[in-house]
mmCIF file of C-alpha atoms in Angstrom:
data_model
loop_
_atom_site.group_PDB
_atom_site.id
_atom_site.type_symbol
_atom_site.label_atom_id
_atom_site.label_comp_id
_atom_site.label_asym_id
_atom_site.label_seq_id
_atom_site.Cartn_x
_atom_site.Cartn_y
_atom_site.Cartn_z
ATOM 1 C CA MET A 137 -15.176 50.822 46.684
ATOM 2 C CA ARG A 138 -16.940 48.349 44.419
ATOM 3 C CA LEU A 139 -16.178 48.703 40.731
ATOM 4 C CA ARG A 140 -19.127 49.135 38.476
ATOM 5 C CA ARG A 141 -19.410 46.210 36.099
ATOM 6 C CA ARG A 142 -19.885 48.392 33.030
ATOM 7 C CA PHE A 143 -16.224 49.395 33.005
ATOM 8 C CA PHE A 144 -15.264 45.818 32.127
ATOM 9 C CA ASP A 145 -18.256 44.994 29.950
ATOM 10 C CA ARG A 146 -17.022 43.447 26.689
ATOM 11 C CA THR A 147 -20.402 42.056 25.617
ATOM 12 C CA CYS A 148 -20.997 44.697 22.928
ATOM 13 C CA TYR A 149 -19.675 44.094 19.444
ATOM 14 C CA THR A 150 -20.028 46.314 16.419
ATOM 15 C CA SER A 151 -21.425 43.275 14.607
ATOM 16 C CA THR A 152 -24.427 43.663 17.005
ATOM 17 C CA MET A 153 -24.823 39.890 17.398
ATOM 18 C CA GLN A 154 -25.728 38.984 20.967
ATOM 19 C CA LEU A 155 -23.533 36.253 22.437
ATOM 20 C CA SER A 156 -25.779 34.229 24.735
ATOM 21 C CA PHE A 157 -25.810 31.149 26.958
ATOM 22 C CA LEU A 158 -28.482 28.511 27.548
ATOM 23 C CA PHE A 159 -29.319 28.054 31.229
ATOM 24 C CA PHE A 160 -31.417 25.166 32.511
ATOM 25 C CA GLY A 161 -33.686 26.395 35.301
ATOM 26 C CA ASN A 162 -33.378 29.464 37.501
ATOM 27 C CA LYS A 163 -30.989 28.464 40.286
ATOM 28 C CA PRO A 164 -27.788 30.551 40.242
ATOM 29 C CA ASP A 165 -24.682 28.370 40.318
ATOM 30 C CA GLU A 166 -21.113 28.409 39.053
ATOM 31 C CA LYS A 167 -22.320 28.653 35.459
ATOM 32 C CA PHE A 168 -23.880 32.023 36.158
ATOM 33 C CA GLN A 169 -20.613 33.340 37.535
ATOM 34 C CA LEU A 170 -18.493 31.844 34.770
ATOM 35 C CA CYS A 171 -20.726 33.305 32.061
ATOM 36 C CA SER A 172 -20.519 36.700 33.718
ATOM 37 C CA GLN A 173 -16.737 36.402 33.812
ATOM 38 C CA MET A 174 -16.720 35.434 30.130
ATOM 39 C CA GLY A 175 -18.637 38.588 29.216
ATOM 40 C CA ILE A 176 -22.011 36.989 28.514
ATOM 41 C CA GLY A 177 -24.841 39.457 29.045
ATOM 42 C CA HIS A 178 -27.752 37.615 27.390
ATOM 43 C CA ALA A 179 -29.453 34.594 28.931
ATOM 44 C CA ILE A 180 -31.581 32.028 27.128
ATOM 45 C CA ALA A 181 -33.446 29.779 29.557
ATOM 46 C CA LYS A 182 -35.443 26.607 29.799
ATOM 47 C CA LEU A 183 -37.908 27.194 32.636
ATOM 48 C CA ALA A 184 -39.799 23.902 32.637
ATOM 49 C CA PRO A 185 -41.183 22.945 36.079
ATOM 50 C CA GLU A 186 -38.840 19.981 36.505
ATOM 51 C CA LEU A 187 -35.955 22.486 36.383
ATOM 52 C CA THR A 188 -37.391 25.371 38.418
ATOM 53 C CA GLY A 189 -39.642 23.606 40.926
ATOM 54 C CA ASP A 190 -42.252 26.178 39.960
ATOM 55 C CA LEU A 191 -45.118 26.409 37.496
ATOM 56 C CA PRO A 192 -44.299 26.682 33.762
ATOM 57 C CA PRO A 193 -44.029 30.154 32.210
ATOM 58 C CA TRP A 194 -47.729 30.143 31.353
ATOM 59 C CA ASP A 195 -48.050 31.266 34.979
ATOM 60 C CA TYR A 196 -47.134 34.953 35.039
ATOM 61 C CA ASP A 197 -45.910 35.089 38.632
ATOM 62 C CA SER A 198 -43.665 32.051 38.175
ATOM 63 C CA PHE A 199 -42.225 33.514 34.993
ATOM 64 C CA ALA A 200 -41.669 36.920 36.622
ATOM 65 C CA ARG A 201 -39.813 35.304 39.522
ATOM 66 C CA SER A 202 -37.451 33.541 37.115
ATOM 67 C CA LYS A 203 -36.839 36.713 35.127
ATOM 68 C CA ALA A 204 -35.990 38.558 38.329
ATOM 69 C CA VAL A 205 -33.386 35.913 39.214
ATOM 70 C CA TYR A 206 -31.571 36.475 35.924
ATOM 71 C CA GLU A 207 -31.692 40.235 36.272
ATOM 72 C CA GLU A 208 -30.318 40.018 39.826
ATOM 73 C CA GLN A 209 -27.402 38.021 38.426
ATOM 74 C CA GLY A 210 -26.674 40.709 35.823
ATOM 75 C CA PHE A 211 -28.245 39.012 32.765
ATOM 76 C CA GLU A 212 -30.917 40.102 30.343
ATOM 77 C CA LEU A 213 -33.362 37.231 29.854
ATOM 78 C CA THR A 214 -33.450 37.442 26.075
ATOM 79 C CA GLY A 215 -35.428 34.297 25.272
ATOM 80 C CA LEU A 216 -36.684 30.845 26.144
ATOM 81 C CA GLU A 217 -35.567 27.592 24.568
ATOM 82 C CA GLY A 218 -37.018 24.092 24.444
ATOM 83 C CA ASP A 219 -40.286 22.681 25.756
ATOM 84 C CA GLN A 220 -41.362 24.826 28.692
ATOM 85 C CA MET A 221 -44.297 22.502 29.368
ATOM 86 C CA ASP A 222 -45.448 19.043 28.325
ATOM 87 C CA MET A 223 -45.931 19.283 24.547
ATOM 88 C CA THR A 224 -46.873 15.641 23.950
ATOM 89 C CA ARG A 225 -50.523 16.198 23.088
ATOM 90 C CA ILE A 226 -49.709 19.151 20.830
ATOM 91 C CA LYS A 227 -46.935 17.419 18.891
ATOM 92 C CA LEU A 228 -48.800 14.113 18.521
ATOM 93 C CA GLY A 229 -52.281 15.565 18.004
ATOM 94 C CA LEU A 230 -53.773 13.834 21.029
ATOM 95 C CA PRO A 231 -57.015 14.681 22.853
ATOM 96 C CA GLY A 232 -56.470 17.601 25.173
ATOM 97 C CA ARG A 233 -54.185 19.533 22.853
ATOM 98 C CA GLU A 234 -56.631 22.458 22.812
ATOM 99 C CA GLN A 235 -56.160 22.999 26.549
ATOM 100 C CA ASP A 236 -52.405 22.728 26.152
ATOM 101 C CA VAL A 237 -52.213 25.212 23.306
ATOM 102 C CA ASP A 238 -54.280 27.663 25.370
ATOM 103 C CA LEU A 239 -51.572 27.469 28.050
ATOM 104 C CA TYR A 240 -48.896 27.919 25.383
ATOM 105 C CA CYS A 241 -50.639 31.056 24.148
ATOM 106 C CA ARG A 242 -50.822 32.337 27.713
ATOM 107 C CA MET A 243 -47.062 31.819 27.942
ATOM 108 C CA LEU A 244 -46.574 33.863 24.762
ATOM 109 C CA GLU A 245 -48.677 36.660 26.234
ATOM 110 C CA ASN A 246 -46.604 36.567 29.421
ATOM 111 C CA MET A 247 -43.448 36.771 27.320
ATOM 112 C CA GLY A 248 -44.751 39.953 25.759
ATOM 113 C CA ARG A 249 -45.670 41.420 29.143
ATOM 114 C CA LEU A 250 -42.214 40.634 30.536
ATOM 115 C CA ASN A 251 -40.341 41.731 27.392
ATOM 116 C CA VAL A 252 -38.853 38.293 26.714
ATOM 117 C CA ASN A 253 -39.245 38.400 22.963
ATOM 118 C CA LEU A 254 -37.830 35.124 21.627
ATOM 119 C CA ILE A 255 -38.690 31.463 21.940
ATOM 120 C CA CYS A 256 -36.630 28.712 20.326
ATOM 121 C CA TYR A 257 -39.016 25.798 19.872
ATOM 122 C CA ASN A 258 -38.981 22.463 18.087
ATOM 123 C CA PHE A 259 -41.543 19.952 16.886
ATOM 124 C CA MET A 260 -39.643 16.766 17.748
ATOM 125 C CA TYR A 261 -41.628 14.570 20.112
ATOM 126 C CA THR A 262 -38.536 12.516 20.927
ATOM 127 C CA GLY A 263 -36.318 15.618 21.152
ATOM 128 C CA TRP A 264 -32.694 15.912 20.036
ATOM 129 C CA TYR A 265 -31.458 12.366 20.091
ATOM 130 C CA ARG A 266 -28.166 10.475 20.085
ATOM 131 C CA THR A 267 -27.336 6.771 20.078
ATOM 132 C CA HIS A 268 -23.819 7.436 21.405
ATOM 133 C CA LYS A 269 -22.756 9.963 24.049
ATOM 134 C CA ALA A 270 -19.115 9.110 24.774
ATOM 135 C CA ILE A 271 -17.218 9.111 21.464
ATOM 136 C CA ARG A 272 -13.581 10.145 21.849
ATOM 137 C CA GLU A 273 -12.581 13.383 20.191
ATOM 138 C CA ARG A 274 -9.391 15.438 20.321
ATOM 139 C CA GLY A 275 -7.306 14.806 23.423
ATOM 140 C CA GLY A 276 -9.781 12.267 24.758
ATOM 141 C CA ALA A 277 -12.683 14.707 25.033
ATOM 142 C CA LEU A 278 -16.101 13.061 24.727
ATOM 143 C CA VAL A 279 -18.715 13.966 22.129
ATOM 144 C CA SER A 280 -22.085 12.585 21.090
ATOM 145 C CA GLY A 281 -22.946 10.832 17.854
ATOM 146 C CA PHE A 282 -25.749 9.128 15.998
ATOM 147 C CA SER A 283 -26.047 5.872 14.077
ATOM 148 C CA TYR A 284 -29.337 5.210 12.311
ATOM 149 C CA GLU A 285 -28.422 1.540 12.137
ATOM 150 C CA ALA A 286 -28.207 1.473 15.930
ATOM 151 C CA ALA A 287 -31.384 3.526 16.311
ATOM 152 C CA LEU A 288 -33.392 1.078 14.215
ATOM 153 C CA LYS A 289 -32.544 -1.672 16.698
ATOM 154 C CA GLU A 290 -34.126 0.232 19.564
ATOM 155 C CA PRO A 291 -37.772 -0.344 20.543
ATOM 156 C CA ASP A 292 -40.438 1.947 19.151
ATOM 157 C CA ASN A 293 -41.884 4.685 21.281
ATOM 158 C CA LYS A 294 -45.152 3.847 23.040
ATOM 159 C CA TYR A 295 -47.020 6.255 20.749
ATOM 160 C CA ALA A 296 -45.644 4.720 17.530
ATOM 161 C CA PRO A 297 -46.391 4.620 14.733
ATOM 162 C CA VAL A 298 -46.868 8.287 13.952
ATOM 163 C CA SER A 299 -46.465 9.210 10.281
ATOM 164 C CA GLU A 300 -44.739 12.285 8.920
ATOM 165 C CA SER A 301 -48.075 13.333 7.403
ATOM 166 C CA GLN A 302 -49.654 13.314 10.858
ATOM 167 C CA VAL A 303 -46.826 15.389 12.280
ATOM 168 C CA TRP A 304 -47.142 17.920 9.455
ATOM 169 C CA ASP A 305 -50.872 18.250 10.164
ATOM 170 C CA ASN A 306 -50.177 18.713 13.862
ATOM 171 C CA TYR A 307 -47.521 21.348 13.187
ATOM 172 C CA HIS A 308 -49.764 23.273 10.794
ATOM 173 C CA TRP A 309 -52.567 23.289 13.381
ATOM 174 C CA PHE A 310 -50.143 24.487 16.065
ATOM 175 C CA ILE A 311 -48.910 27.386 13.924
ATOM 176 C CA GLU A 312 -52.476 28.457 13.170
ATOM 177 C CA GLN A 313 -53.248 28.598 16.893
ATOM 178 C CA VAL A 314 -50.138 30.279 18.262
ATOM 179 C CA MET A 315 -48.738 32.582 15.599
ATOM 180 C CA PRO A 316 -51.414 35.294 15.856
ATOM 181 C CA VAL A 317 -50.850 35.412 19.624
ATOM 182 C CA ALA A 318 -47.075 35.564 19.194
ATOM 183 C CA GLU A 319 -47.385 38.438 16.736
ATOM 184 C CA ARG A 320 -49.754 40.401 18.991
ATOM 185 C CA SER A 321 -47.364 39.835 21.894
ATOM 186 C CA GLY A 322 -44.251 40.872 19.989
ATOM 187 C CA VAL A 323 -42.647 37.446 20.360
ATOM 188 C CA LYS A 324 -40.463 35.840 17.709
ATOM 189 C CA MET A 325 -40.985 32.086 17.393
ATOM 190 C CA ALA A 326 -37.725 30.525 16.168
ATOM 191 C CA LEU A 327 -38.218 27.013 14.775
ATOM 192 C CA HIS A 328 -35.372 24.553 15.371
ATOM 193 C CA PRO A 329 -34.834 21.821 12.743
ATOM 194 C CA ASP A 330 -35.025 18.146 13.692
ATOM 195 C CA ASP A 331 -31.834 16.723 15.161
ATOM 196 C CA PRO A 332 -30.929 14.202 13.872
ATOM 197 C CA PRO A 333 -32.492 15.201 10.543
ATOM 198 C CA ILE A 334 -33.827 11.761 9.683
ATOM 199 C CA SER A 335 -37.198 10.002 9.929
ATOM 200 C CA PRO A 336 -38.609 8.079 11.666
ATOM 201 C CA VAL A 337 -36.909 7.850 15.054
ATOM 202 C CA ASN A 338 -38.320 5.229 17.422
ATOM 203 C CA GLY A 339 -41.360 4.939 15.200
ATOM 204 C CA ILE A 340 -42.215 8.663 15.354
ATOM 205 C CA GLY A 341 -42.043 10.645 12.124
ATOM 206 C CA ARG A 342 -39.801 13.671 11.857
ATOM 207 C CA ILE A 343 -40.576 16.402 9.364
ATOM 208 C CA LEU A 344 -37.998 19.204 9.625
ATOM 209 C CA THR A 345 -35.125 17.276 8.099
ATOM 210 C CA SER A 346 -34.117 19.356 5.058
ATOM 211 C CA ALA A 347 -34.020 22.911 3.776
ATOM 212 C CA ASP A 348 -37.077 22.178 1.636
ATOM 213 C CA ALA A 349 -38.968 21.040 4.727
ATOM 214 C CA ILE A 350 -38.028 24.265 6.493
ATOM 215 C CA ARG A 351 -39.271 26.256 3.519
ATOM 216 C CA ARG A 352 -42.578 24.374 3.715
ATOM 217 C CA ALA A 353 -42.851 25.125 7.436
ATOM 218 C CA LEU A 354 -42.218 28.824 6.827
ATOM 219 C CA SER A 355 -44.968 28.858 4.209
ATOM 220 C CA PHE A 356 -47.593 28.117 6.878
ATOM 221 C CA SER A 357 -47.612 31.743 8.036
ATOM 222 C CA ASP A 358 -46.369 35.056 6.714
ATOM 223 C CA SER A 359 -46.273 36.537 10.207
ATOM 224 C CA PRO A 360 -43.121 38.481 11.091
ATOM 225 C CA SER A 361 -43.076 36.354 14.264
ATOM 226 C CA HIS A 362 -42.581 33.150 12.242
ATOM 227 C CA GLY A 363 -38.896 32.390 11.764
ATOM 228 C CA LEU A 364 -35.990 30.130 12.568
ATOM 229 C CA THR A 365 -33.398 29.025 15.000
ATOM 230 C CA PHE A 366 -30.595 28.502 12.519
ATOM 231 C CA CYS A 367 -28.879 25.489 14.070
ATOM 232 C CA GLN A 368 -25.751 25.485 11.949
ATOM 233 C CA GLY A 369 -24.707 21.965 12.960
ATOM 234 C CA THR A 370 -28.048 20.452 11.993
ATOM 235 C CA TYR A 371 -27.948 22.028 8.537
ATOM 236 C CA THR A 372 -24.395 20.736 8.201
ATOM 237 C CA THR A 373 -25.642 17.254 9.127
ATOM 238 C CA MET A 374 -28.295 17.583 6.410
ATOM 239 C CA ASN A 375 -25.405 18.131 3.959
ATOM 240 C CA GLU A 376 -27.015 21.394 2.897
ATOM 241 C CA ASP A 377 -25.138 24.435 1.585
ATOM 242 C CA VAL A 378 -25.065 26.238 4.917
ATOM 243 C CA ARG A 379 -23.691 29.563 3.676
ATOM 244 C CA SER A 380 -26.304 29.719 0.940
ATOM 245 C CA LEU A 381 -29.068 29.054 3.472
ATOM 246 C CA ILE A 382 -27.790 31.816 5.744
ATOM 247 C CA HIS A 383 -28.200 34.191 2.821
ATOM 248 C CA GLU A 384 -31.589 32.802 1.808
ATOM 249 C CA PHE A 385 -33.199 32.844 5.238
ATOM 250 C CA GLY A 386 -31.188 35.760 6.597
ATOM 251 C CA SER A 387 -31.956 38.070 3.678
ATOM 252 C CA SER A 388 -35.667 37.505 4.300
ATOM 253 C CA LYS A 389 -35.129 38.253 8.022
ATOM 254 C CA LYS A 390 -36.209 34.782 9.072
ATOM 255 C CA ILE A 391 -33.141 33.942 11.169
ATOM 256 C CA PHE A 392 -34.040 34.933 14.729
ATOM 257 C CA PHE A 393 -31.481 32.888 16.676
ATOM 258 C CA VAL A 394 -28.285 30.992 15.822
ATOM 259 C CA HIS A 395 -26.704 27.853 17.299
ATOM 260 C CA ILE A 396 -22.999 27.374 16.562
ATOM 261 C CA ARG A 397 -21.505 23.849 16.539
ATOM 262 C CA ASP A 398 -19.940 21.439 14.062
ATOM 263 C CA VAL A 399 -20.335 17.804 13.029
ATOM 264 C CA VAL A 400 -18.689 15.213 10.823
ATOM 265 C CA GLY A 401 -20.773 12.718 8.863
ATOM 266 C CA THR A 402 -24.173 12.289 7.255
ATOM 267 C CA PRO A 403 -27.762 12.154 8.556
ATOM 268 C CA THR A 404 -27.445 8.391 9.042
ATOM 269 C CA LYS A 405 -24.106 8.461 10.864
ATOM 270 C CA PHE A 406 -22.379 11.452 12.402
ATOM 271 C CA ARG A 407 -20.524 12.714 15.447
ATOM 272 C CA GLU A 408 -20.020 16.119 16.983
ATOM 273 C CA THR A 409 -16.655 17.915 17.116
ATOM 274 C CA PHE A 410 -14.969 20.843 18.761
ATOM 275 C CA HIS A 411 -15.956 24.083 17.049
ATOM 276 C CA ASP A 412 -12.520 24.279 15.426
ATOM 277 C CA ASN A 413 -12.176 20.600 14.526
ATOM 278 C CA GLY A 414 -14.937 20.012 11.997
ATOM 279 C CA PRO A 415 -15.468 20.644 8.288
ATOM 280 C CA THR A 416 -17.017 24.106 8.584
ATOM 281 C CA ASN A 417 -15.190 27.366 7.930
ATOM 282 C CA MET A 418 -16.627 29.075 10.995
ATOM 283 C CA PHE A 419 -15.251 32.512 10.209
ATOM 284 C CA ASP A 420 -16.823 32.380 6.750
ATOM 285 C CA MET A 421 -20.179 31.539 8.372
ATOM 286 C CA MET A 422 -19.817 34.516 10.713
ATOM 287 C CA LYS A 423 -19.139 36.751 7.741
ATOM 288 C CA ALA A 424 -22.332 35.452 6.139
ATOM 289 C CA TYR A 425 -24.399 36.326 9.222
ATOM 290 C CA LYS A 426 -22.951 39.814 9.160
ATOM 291 C CA GLU A 427 -23.588 40.151 5.421
ATOM 292 C CA VAL A 428 -27.316 39.525 5.910
ATOM 293 C CA GLY A 429 -27.515 41.902 8.851
ATOM 294 C CA PHE A 430 -28.201 39.313 11.530
ATOM 295 C CA ASP A 431 -28.301 41.119 14.890
ATOM 296 C CA GLY A 432 -29.967 38.572 17.164
ATOM 297 C CA PRO A 433 -28.719 36.180 19.815
ATOM 298 C CA LEU A 434 -26.360 33.325 19.061
ATOM 299 C CA ARG A 435 -24.826 30.713 21.307
ATOM 300 C CA SER A 436 -22.382 27.836 21.412
ATOM 301 C CA ASP A 437 -24.139 24.473 21.198
ATOM 302 C CA HIS A 438 -23.400 20.780 21.914
ATOM 303 C CA VAL A 439 -19.891 21.028 23.283
ATOM 304 C CA PRO A 440 -17.388 18.262 24.097
ATOM 305 C CA THR A 441 -17.085 16.971 27.650
ATOM 306 C CA MET A 442 -13.526 17.741 28.748
ATOM 307 C CA ALA A 443 -11.041 16.451 31.299
ATOM 308 C CA GLY A 444 -12.410 16.259 34.833
ATOM 309 C CA GLU A 445 -16.082 16.346 33.820
ATOM 310 C CA ASN A 446 -18.429 13.386 34.327
ATOM 311 C CA ASN A 447 -20.436 13.660 31.063
ATOM 312 C CA GLU A 448 -23.701 13.569 33.013
ATOM 313 C CA HIS A 449 -25.049 16.311 30.767
ATOM 314 C CA ALA A 450 -23.561 15.257 27.431
ATOM 315 C CA GLY A 451 -23.202 18.228 25.117
ATOM 316 C CA TYR A 452 -23.725 20.785 27.869
ATOM 317 C CA GLU A 453 -20.823 20.441 30.301
ATOM 318 C CA MET A 454 -19.183 23.720 31.249
ATOM 319 C CA LYS A 455 -15.532 23.398 30.221
ATOM 320 C CA GLY A 456 -16.500 22.738 26.622
ATOM 321 C CA SER A 457 -18.965 25.611 26.841
ATOM 322 C CA LEU A 458 -16.170 27.938 27.939
ATOM 323 C CA PHE A 459 -14.118 26.799 24.945
ATOM 324 C CA GLY A 460 -17.078 27.466 22.638
ATOM 325 C CA ILE A 461 -17.773 30.885 24.132
ATOM 326 C CA GLY A 462 -14.142 31.926 23.819
ATOM 327 C CA TYR A 463 -13.937 30.630 20.266
ATOM 328 C CA ILE A 464 -17.044 32.544 19.198
ATOM 329 C CA LYS A 465 -15.826 35.707 20.926
ATOM 330 C CA GLY A 466 -12.645 35.419 18.902
ATOM 331 C CA LEU A 467 -14.613 35.039 15.685
ATOM 332 C CA LEU A 468 -16.713 38.085 16.525
ATOM 333 C CA ASP A 469 -13.643 40.168 17.316
ATOM 334 C CA ALA A 470 -12.007 39.111 14.052
ATOM 335 C CA LEU A 471 -15.233 39.907 12.226
ATOM 336 C CA ASP A 472 -15.254 43.421 13.622
ATOM 337 C CA GLY A 473 -11.577 44.022 13.027
ATOM 338 C CA GLU A 474 -11.056 45.290 16.537
ATOM 339 C CA LYS A 475 -12.815 45.200 19.876
ATOM 340 C CA THR A 476 -14.955 48.073 21.046
ATOM 341 C CA PRO A 477 -12.503 50.099 23.146
ATOM 342 C CA ALA A 478 -13.055 50.209 26.858
ATOM 343 C CA PRO A 479 -14.294 53.578 28.132
ATOM 344 C CA SER A 480 -11.703 56.003 29.424
ATOM 345 C CA HIS A 481 -11.506 56.415 33.189
ATOM 346 C CA ASP A 482 -10.990 59.582 35.218
ATOM 347 C CA GLN A 483 -8.412 59.914 37.992
ATOM 348 C CA THR A 484 -10.965 59.148 40.728
ATOM 349 C CA TYR A 485 -11.712 55.805 39.128
ATOM 350 C CA VAL A 486 -8.013 54.975 38.810
ATOM 351 C CA GLU A 487 -7.350 55.811 42.437
ATOM 352 C CA ASN A 488 -10.058 53.354 43.496
ATOM 353 C CA LEU A 489 -8.958 50.425 41.339
ATOM 354 C CA PHE A 490 -8.299 48.350 44.500
#
């Protein structure tokens, strides 16, 4: 007799935060099984065509197929993360951006139809960026890092120069186009800050590099769909008062999604760490999220590459992810005082244990 999974489900916490994992694509592999074994019930996914071999999520049928894969594997597809389509013309204000934003709005509508109600998005053309990807951390684990001095020696991007003022104009235009559609569709758009929080990078301006910049971005719309991915490590890199920002943005219900990681350094030179080996009091941060009533998804982010891994996907190898998941589960349990007790089982269940 096959045991029903719910008897061992430890994904529910009285804190109501939803421990999640970022999957790239829609092809079940060992990560799916490991996350299930670790008690992860919520999936965040990047479903760009280069990862799925299918059309982007602006195509309803493609999106529905991906959602079905996650459900078949026992996960709720809670949200999307990252660029699900080519965002170049939107982020740089190039001809053709109107057609692209129409597709983006179609994706938001599909999200509403499929009850996938969160998208973590960014406005970095060059994406999250590191000059170093194999810095030795505790026990020889490998982490990424950034040196602005090294970055300035690299060639400019082919679209450079692009000023911060241009990027602000492009972002404002984007918000005006998409936010009404997101609100009608019941989708929360969670803005991720720029990582690294410094400008320019490769000749392209970055705008979301401080708490004040985030406040300016939030001022562009008062929609309840306009909020944040609170990437704790990026705000730490900014040298901001992270706990204070959790209270500021969380009290106004603008934190939709949380990334948990830690860093050592400044915006011009920093490196990542294990979750328990940086300057942040992680348990104190968790208490702050609970104090403001945060009940959305959160996930471990940018983990070390550990023994036996090839560092091909720096920041996203699985052994470090398992460490991060376990560490966060421990924080959540400590936050709640005790785990939600497992349900009691009748004699029939006990007799069929194996």
